[in-house]
């Protein structure tokens, strides 16, 4: 039996349409145009593609964007100053610093300098702490997008075994909390986990967020499980694949996200969601 394909592109499109009308309302009724600033340091080709896609999605939804492009050799202080200027700009409601940053820049310090009320990526310790304490403010876009997809598919989470592979602060850890809040029994696997396959085979919901092509194969998946592939890996032939070996997994899973066209579009849609929410909150709405 072949799994149901979770169409992230279609789910994201629907969400973007909702956001577009929310933005129109904000503009018409309150004179507020949500604004997102993107700081891009250097010439990393993958980052440039991500930033371009984010801009395009913002424009389509009616969100104003501001591009701060800085040279590869920009100093730490220059990046900090750029963030500070955006913190003080009332027309900017969301600030995104595209990662990775060049080595001379202290990434943690830069992310911590973003005003938590404009932290639409949800990476600031304040917003991470709020999530941990069960009072989510801005939640990281990728795990938030995953939850939206699961809900759109009508998948019941209560009491289910959820296994997340990857413990990063931007995906794995917030994903674990979000699934925990929805009453899953959560296991986080990582690079030191012993017998990963055994954990995976126990999962009703399996989220792979590692960055290793095809590492999760069909024999590691519980029949009927929901498989969410966060990984984005570019192969030598230029093609994009996830962490899940789609061809073998699709035969076993109950529902599965493709790469591309799964989690990726949801991440961008959630960035727009967070930016609109930031603009609303800034106006006290
Ligand atoms: P990361 O490098 O910060 O974390 C990777 C995690 O994988 C680590 O916690 C590590 O412990 C774990 N890991 C490494 N090797 C492992 C192994 N052999 N077995 C089990 N776990 C192992 O990466 P990240 O930022 O969390 O991103 C993970 C992947 O998701 C990457 O491919 C990234 O490109 C992708 N990503 C996609 C989106 C999207 O929008 N679709 C967003 C963010 C990240």
mmCIF file of N, CA and C in Angstrom, residues 136-228:
data_model
loop_
_atom_site.group_PDB
_atom_site.id
_atom_site.type_symbol
_atom_site.label_atom_id
_atom_site.label_comp_id
_atom_site.label_asym_id
_atom_site.label_seq_id
_atom_site.Cartn_x
_atom_site.Cartn_y
_atom_site.Cartn_z
ATOM 1 N N UNK A 136 3.674 29.841 24.357
ATOM 2 C CA UNK A 136 4.380 30.159 23.121
ATOM 3 C C UNK A 136 4.081 31.546 22.582
ATOM 4 N N UNK A 137 5.132 32.260 22.173
ATOM 5 C CA UNK A 137 5.013 33.575 21.535
ATOM 6 C C UNK A 137 5.350 33.376 20.055
ATOM 7 N N UNK A 138 6.620 33.582 19.694
ATOM 8 C CA UNK A 138 7.035 33.247 18.340
ATOM 9 C C UNK A 138 7.703 31.875 18.345
ATOM 10 N N UNK A 139 7.105 30.960 17.604
ATOM 11 C CA UNK A 139 7.635 29.602 17.533
ATOM 12 C C UNK A 139 8.373 29.438 16.199
ATOM 13 N N UNK A 140 9.508 28.753 16.232
ATOM 14 C CA UNK A 140 10.316 28.549 15.024
ATOM 15 C C UNK A 140 9.446 28.025 13.873
ATOM 16 N N UNK A 141 9.708 28.577 12.690
ATOM 17 C CA UNK A 141 8.803 28.381 11.542
ATOM 18 C C UNK A 141 8.704 26.925 11.087
ATOM 19 N N UNK A 142 9.820 26.193 11.098
ATOM 20 C CA UNK A 142 9.768 24.823 10.566
ATOM 21 C C UNK A 142 8.925 23.902 11.463
ATOM 22 N N UNK A 143 9.230 23.801 12.760
ATOM 23 C CA UNK A 143 8.377 22.936 13.590
ATOM 24 C C UNK A 143 6.920 23.397 13.650
ATOM 25 N N UNK A 144 6.722 24.713 13.608
ATOM 26 C CA UNK A 144 5.347 25.222 13.606
ATOM 27 C C UNK A 144 4.629 24.794 12.319
ATOM 28 N N UNK A 145 5.354 24.852 11.215
ATOM 29 C CA UNK A 145 4.793 24.429 9.926
ATOM 30 C C UNK A 145 4.462 22.945 9.912
ATOM 31 N N UNK A 146 5.308 22.160 10.555
ATOM 32 C CA UNK A 146 5.057 20.711 10.632
ATOM 33 C C UNK A 146 3.739 20.453 11.375
ATOM 34 N N UNK A 147 3.529 21.168 12.481
ATOM 35 C CA UNK A 147 2.292 20.976 13.247
ATOM 36 C C UNK A 147 1.072 21.355 12.410
ATOM 37 N N UNK A 148 1.204 22.439 11.651
ATOM 38 C CA UNK A 148 0.082 22.882 10.808
ATOM 39 C C UNK A 148 -0.264 21.807 9.769
ATOM 40 N N UNK A 149 0.758 21.210 9.184
ATOM 41 C CA UNK A 149 0.529 20.150 8.182
ATOM 42 C C UNK A 149 -0.187 18.958 8.802
ATOM 43 N N UNK A 150 0.298 18.553 9.977
ATOM 44 C CA UNK A 150 -0.287 17.388 10.654
ATOM 45 C C UNK A 150 -1.763 17.669 10.950
ATOM 46 N N UNK A 151 -2.044 18.889 11.399
ATOM 47 C CA UNK A 151 -3.433 19.255 11.707
ATOM 48 C C UNK A 151 -4.290 19.299 10.451
ATOM 49 N N UNK A 152 -3.743 19.847 9.385
ATOM 50 C CA UNK A 152 -4.500 19.913 8.130
ATOM 51 C C UNK A 152 -4.837 18.521 7.606
ATOM 52 N N UNK A 153 -3.969 17.560 7.915
ATOM 53 C CA UNK A 153 -4.210 16.181 7.460
ATOM 54 C C UNK A 153 -5.191 15.458 8.390
ATOM 55 N N UNK A 154 -5.565 16.119 9.479
ATOM 56 C CA UNK A 154 -6.514 15.513 10.421
ATOM 57 C C UNK A 154 -5.912 14.348 11.199
ATOM 58 N N UNK A 155 -4.598 14.372 11.393
ATOM 59 C CA UNK A 155 -3.936 13.269 12.103
ATOM 60 C C UNK A 155 -4.050 13.490 13.613
ATOM 61 N N UNK A 156 -4.584 12.477 14.294
ATOM 62 C CA UNK A 156 -4.776 12.580 15.738
ATOM 63 C C UNK A 156 -3.438 12.299 16.442
ATOM 64 N N UNK A 157 -3.056 13.161 17.365
ATOM 65 C CA UNK A 157 -1.749 13.020 18.006
ATOM 66 C C UNK A 157 -1.818 12.481 19.429
ATOM 67 N N UNK A 158 -2.953 12.637 20.078
ATOM 68 C CA UNK A 158 -3.054 12.297 21.502
ATOM 69 C C UNK A 158 -2.629 10.852 21.772
ATOM 70 N N UNK A 159 -1.649 10.726 22.680
ATOM 71 C CA UNK A 159 -1.217 9.391 23.103
ATOM 72 C C UNK A 159 -0.301 8.682 22.123
ATOM 73 N N UNK A 160 0.033 9.350 21.009
ATOM 74 C CA UNK A 160 0.858 8.689 19.987
ATOM 75 C C UNK A 160 2.350 8.755 20.346
ATOM 76 N N UNK A 161 3.091 7.791 19.840
ATOM 77 C CA UNK A 161 4.554 7.794 19.998
ATOM 78 C C UNK A 161 5.144 8.684 18.911
ATOM 79 N N UNK A 162 5.802 9.755 19.319
ATOM 80 C CA UNK A 162 6.454 10.632 18.344
ATOM 81 C C UNK A 162 7.960 10.512 18.497
ATOM 82 N N UNK A 163 8.646 10.289 17.411
ATOM 83 C CA UNK A 163 10.113 10.211 17.449
ATOM 84 C C UNK A 163 10.671 11.286 16.531
ATOM 85 N N UNK A 164 11.551 12.113 17.109
ATOM 86 C CA UNK A 164 12.180 13.181 16.336
ATOM 87 C C UNK A 164 13.654 12.838 16.208
ATOM 88 N N UNK A 165 14.161 12.891 15.011
ATOM 89 C CA UNK A 165 15.585 12.629 14.821
ATOM 90 C C UNK A 165 16.251 13.970 14.552
ATOM 91 N N UNK A 166 17.115 14.371 15.480
ATOM 92 C CA UNK A 166 17.752 15.694 15.422
ATOM 93 C C UNK A 166 17.353 16.496 16.648
ATOM 94 N N UNK A 167 18.341 17.139 17.267
ATOM 95 C CA UNK A 167 18.074 17.875 18.521
ATOM 96 C C UNK A 167 18.497 19.331 18.410
ATOM 97 N N UNK A 168 18.412 19.912 17.206
ATOM 98 C CA UNK A 168 18.827 21.311 17.062
ATOM 99 C C UNK A 168 17.818 22.225 17.751
ATOM 100 N N UNK A 169 18.290 23.435 18.053
ATOM 101 C CA UNK A 169 17.432 24.411 18.732
ATOM 102 C C UNK A 169 16.397 24.993 17.774
ATOM 103 N N UNK A 170 16.687 24.915 16.463
ATOM 104 C CA UNK A 170 15.742 25.527 15.517
ATOM 105 C C UNK A 170 14.702 24.538 14.983
ATOM 106 N N UNK A 171 14.996 23.239 15.084
ATOM 107 C CA UNK A 171 14.003 22.258 14.606
ATOM 108 C C UNK A 171 13.682 21.208 15.688
ATOM 109 N N UNK A 172 14.640 20.350 15.986
ATOM 110 C CA UNK A 172 14.359 19.174 16.817
ATOM 111 C C UNK A 172 13.758 19.483 18.182
ATOM 112 N N UNK A 173 14.405 20.391 18.932
ATOM 113 C CA UNK A 173 13.922 20.654 20.300
ATOM 114 C C UNK A 173 12.536 21.315 20.318
ATOM 115 N N UNK A 174 12.325 22.411 19.541
ATOM 116 C CA UNK A 174 10.959 22.968 19.555
ATOM 117 C C UNK A 174 9.912 21.986 19.013
ATOM 118 N N UNK A 175 10.317 21.161 18.039
ATOM 119 C CA UNK A 175 9.374 20.164 17.505
ATOM 120 C C UNK A 175 8.932 19.202 18.610
ATOM 121 N N UNK A 176 9.902 18.799 19.432
ATOM 122 C CA UNK A 176 9.594 17.866 20.522
ATOM 123 C C UNK A 176 8.593 18.491 21.484
ATOM 124 N N UNK A 177 8.804 19.760 21.813
ATOM 125 C CA UNK A 177 7.890 20.430 22.747
ATOM 126 C C UNK A 177 6.493 20.550 22.152
ATOM 127 N N UNK A 178 6.423 20.927 20.875
ATOM 128 C CA UNK A 178 5.107 21.113 20.248
ATOM 129 C C UNK A 178 4.333 19.788 20.216
ATOM 130 N N UNK A 179 5.042 18.696 19.978
ATOM 131 C CA UNK A 179 4.367 17.395 19.963
ATOM 132 C C UNK A 179 3.990 16.957 21.378
ATOM 133 N N UNK A 180 4.850 17.321 22.335
ATOM 134 C CA UNK A 180 4.551 17.018 23.739
ATOM 135 C C UNK A 180 3.281 17.745 24.183
ATOM 136 N N UNK A 181 3.169 19.024 23.794
ATOM 137 C CA UNK A 181 1.979 19.803 24.175
ATOM 138 C C UNK A 181 0.703 19.226 23.563
ATOM 139 N N UNK A 182 0.879 18.465 22.473
ATOM 140 C CA UNK A 182 -0.287 17.822 21.853
ATOM 141 C C UNK A 182 -0.436 16.383 22.352
ATOM 142 N N UNK A 183 0.189 16.098 23.479
ATOM 143 C CA UNK A 183 0.001 14.836 24.200
ATOM 144 C C UNK A 183 0.609 13.621 23.522
ATOM 145 N N UNK A 184 1.676 13.831 22.743
ATOM 146 C CA UNK A 184 2.438 12.686 22.250
ATOM 147 C C UNK A 184 3.409 12.233 23.337
ATOM 148 N N UNK A 185 3.832 10.977 23.248
ATOM 149 C CA UNK A 185 4.960 10.508 24.044
ATOM 150 C C UNK A 185 6.172 10.700 23.149
ATOM 151 N N UNK A 186 7.088 11.565 23.596
ATOM 152 C CA UNK A 186 8.116 12.051 22.669
ATOM 153 C C UNK A 186 9.496 11.456 22.960
ATOM 154 N N UNK A 187 10.153 11.013 21.918
ATOM 155 C CA UNK A 187 11.551 10.560 22.003
ATOM 156 C C UNK A 187 12.378 11.418 21.054
ATOM 157 N N UNK A 188 13.491 11.935 21.546
ATOM 158 C CA UNK A 188 14.399 12.681 20.662
ATOM 159 C C UNK A 188 15.643 11.834 20.408
ATOM 160 N N UNK A 189 15.901 11.530 19.146
ATOM 161 C CA UNK A 189 17.114 10.791 18.783
ATOM 162 C C UNK A 189 18.139 11.768 18.212
ATOM 163 N N UNK A 190 19.407 11.395 18.283
ATOM 164 C CA UNK A 190 20.480 12.293 17.830
ATOM 165 C C UNK A 190 21.681 11.466 17.419
ATOM 166 N N UNK A 191 22.799 12.165 17.200
ATOM 167 C CA UNK A 191 23.978 11.483 16.647
ATOM 168 C C UNK A 191 24.546 10.407 17.568
ATOM 169 N N UNK A 192 24.249 10.460 18.859
ATOM 170 C CA UNK A 192 24.789 9.453 19.787
ATOM 171 C C UNK A 192 23.757 8.391 20.146
ATOM 172 N N UNK A 193 22.592 8.464 19.544
ATOM 173 C CA UNK A 193 21.545 7.486 19.860
ATOM 174 C C UNK A 193 21.985 6.088 19.429
ATOM 175 N N UNK A 194 21.760 5.122 20.330
ATOM 176 C CA UNK A 194 22.076 3.742 19.975
ATOM 177 C C UNK A 194 20.830 3.106 19.390
ATOM 178 N N UNK A 195 20.990 2.364 18.351
ATOM 179 C CA UNK A 195 19.908 1.673 17.654
ATOM 180 C C UNK A 195 18.770 2.620 17.238
ATOM 181 N N UNK A 196 19.118 3.524 16.373
ATOM 182 C CA UNK A 196 18.152 4.486 15.846
ATOM 183 C C UNK A 196 16.955 3.780 15.202
ATOM 184 N N UNK A 197 17.241 2.717 14.456
ATOM 185 C CA UNK A 197 16.179 2.016 13.716
ATOM 186 C C UNK A 197 15.094 1.519 14.669
ATOM 187 N N UNK A 198 15.523 1.008 15.823
ATOM 188 C CA UNK A 198 14.573 0.466 16.799
ATOM 189 C C UNK A 198 13.625 1.578 17.300
ATOM 190 N N UNK A 199 14.189 2.740 17.592
ATOM 191 C CA UNK A 199 13.361 3.880 18.017
ATOM 192 C C UNK A 199 12.385 4.266 16.906
ATOM 193 N N UNK A 200 12.911 4.336 15.691
ATOM 194 C CA UNK A 200 12.071 4.769 14.558
ATOM 195 C C UNK A 200 10.893 3.821 14.356
ATOM 196 N N UNK A 201 11.157 2.540 14.474
ATOM 197 C CA UNK A 201 10.100 1.551 14.222
ATOM 198 C C UNK A 201 8.975 1.627 15.253
ATOM 199 N N UNK A 202 9.227 2.336 16.326
ATOM 200 C CA UNK A 202 8.229 2.497 17.377
ATOM 201 C C UNK A 202 7.331 3.715 17.129
ATOM 202 N N UNK A 203 7.694 4.537 16.140
ATOM 203 C CA UNK A 203 7.062 5.854 15.983
ATOM 204 C C UNK A 203 5.750 5.811 15.196
ATOM 205 N N UNK A 204 4.718 6.401 15.804
ATOM 206 C CA UNK A 204 3.486 6.661 15.038
ATOM 207 C C UNK A 204 3.686 7.919 14.197
ATOM 208 N N UNK A 205 4.483 8.854 14.762
ATOM 209 C CA UNK A 205 4.833 10.078 14.034
ATOM 210 C C UNK A 205 6.358 10.172 14.052
ATOM 211 N N UNK A 206 6.946 10.201 12.880
ATOM 212 C CA UNK A 206 8.409 10.237 12.777
ATOM 213 C C UNK A 206 8.813 11.526 12.062
ATOM 214 N N UNK A 207 9.631 12.335 12.748
ATOM 215 C CA UNK A 207 10.102 13.585 12.141
ATOM 216 C C UNK A 207 11.617 13.481 11.967
ATOM 217 N N UNK A 208 12.080 13.557 10.736
ATOM 218 C CA UNK A 208 13.519 13.451 10.474
ATOM 219 C C UNK A 208 14.082 14.825 10.187
ATOM 220 N N UNK A 209 15.027 15.278 11.011
ATOM 221 C CA UNK A 209 15.635 16.604 10.842
ATOM 222 C C UNK A 209 17.129 16.498 11.112
ATOM 223 N N UNK A 210 17.827 15.869 10.195
ATOM 224 C CA UNK A 210 19.247 15.588 10.384
ATOM 225 C C UNK A 210 20.115 16.294 9.339
ATOM 226 N N UNK A 211 19.784 16.066 8.070
ATOM 227 C CA UNK A 211 20.629 16.592 7.002
ATOM 228 C C UNK A 211 21.533 15.506 6.429
ATOM 229 N N UNK A 212 20.985 14.276 6.322
ATOM 230 C CA UNK A 212 21.719 13.154 5.718
ATOM 231 C C UNK A 212 20.797 12.468 4.731
ATOM 232 N N UNK A 213 21.156 12.507 3.460
ATOM 233 C CA UNK A 213 20.251 11.955 2.446
ATOM 234 C C UNK A 213 19.913 10.479 2.675
ATOM 235 N N UNK A 214 18.642 10.180 2.564
ATOM 236 C CA UNK A 214 18.141 8.790 2.546
ATOM 237 C C UNK A 214 18.472 7.975 3.793
ATOM 238 N N UNK A 215 18.724 8.605 4.935
ATOM 239 C CA UNK A 215 19.147 7.804 6.091
ATOM 240 C C UNK A 215 18.005 6.982 6.709
ATOM 241 N N UNK A 216 16.762 7.424 6.501
ATOM 242 C CA UNK A 216 15.627 6.664 7.049
ATOM 243 C C UNK A 216 14.997 5.846 5.924
ATOM 244 N N UNK A 217 15.109 4.552 6.049
ATOM 245 C CA UNK A 217 14.601 3.672 4.986
ATOM 246 C C UNK A 217 13.298 2.996 5.429
ATOM 247 N N UNK A 218 12.594 2.445 4.468
ATOM 248 C CA UNK A 218 11.284 1.850 4.723
ATOM 249 C C UNK A 218 11.275 0.834 5.851
ATOM 250 N N UNK A 219 12.350 0.065 5.988
ATOM 251 C CA UNK A 219 12.397 -0.964 7.040
ATOM 252 C C UNK A 219 12.511 -0.366 8.441
ATOM 253 N N UNK A 220 12.726 0.950 8.538
ATOM 254 C CA UNK A 220 12.826 1.615 9.855
ATOM 255 C C UNK A 220 11.490 2.257 10.232
ATOM 256 N N UNK A 221 10.474 2.073 9.401
ATOM 257 C CA UNK A 221 9.211 2.790 9.617
ATOM 258 C C UNK A 221 8.106 1.824 10.027
ATOM 259 N N UNK A 222 7.339 2.251 11.018
ATOM 260 C CA UNK A 222 6.200 1.445 11.480
ATOM 261 C C UNK A 222 5.093 1.526 10.418
ATOM 262 N N UNK A 223 4.494 0.431 10.040
ATOM 263 C CA UNK A 223 3.430 0.503 9.033
ATOM 264 C C UNK A 223 2.328 1.474 9.453
ATOM 265 N N UNK A 224 1.968 2.360 8.546
ATOM 266 C CA UNK A 224 0.892 3.320 8.811
ATOM 267 C C UNK A 224 1.355 4.610 9.474
ATOM 268 N N UNK A 225 2.641 4.735 9.795
ATOM 269 C CA UNK A 225 3.138 5.926 10.505
ATOM 270 C C UNK A 225 3.062 7.179 9.629
ATOM 271 N N UNK A 226 3.008 8.320 10.319
ATOM 272 C CA UNK A 226 3.116 9.610 9.637
ATOM 273 C C UNK A 226 4.591 9.992 9.604
ATOM 274 N N UNK A 227 5.120 10.218 8.424
ATOM 275 C CA UNK A 227 6.561 10.499 8.281
ATOM 276 C C UNK A 227 6.749 11.915 7.736
ATOM 277 N N UNK A 228 7.427 12.731 8.538
ATOM 278 C CA UNK A 228 7.660 14.126 8.162
ATOM 279 C C UNK A 228 9.153 14.299 7.914
#
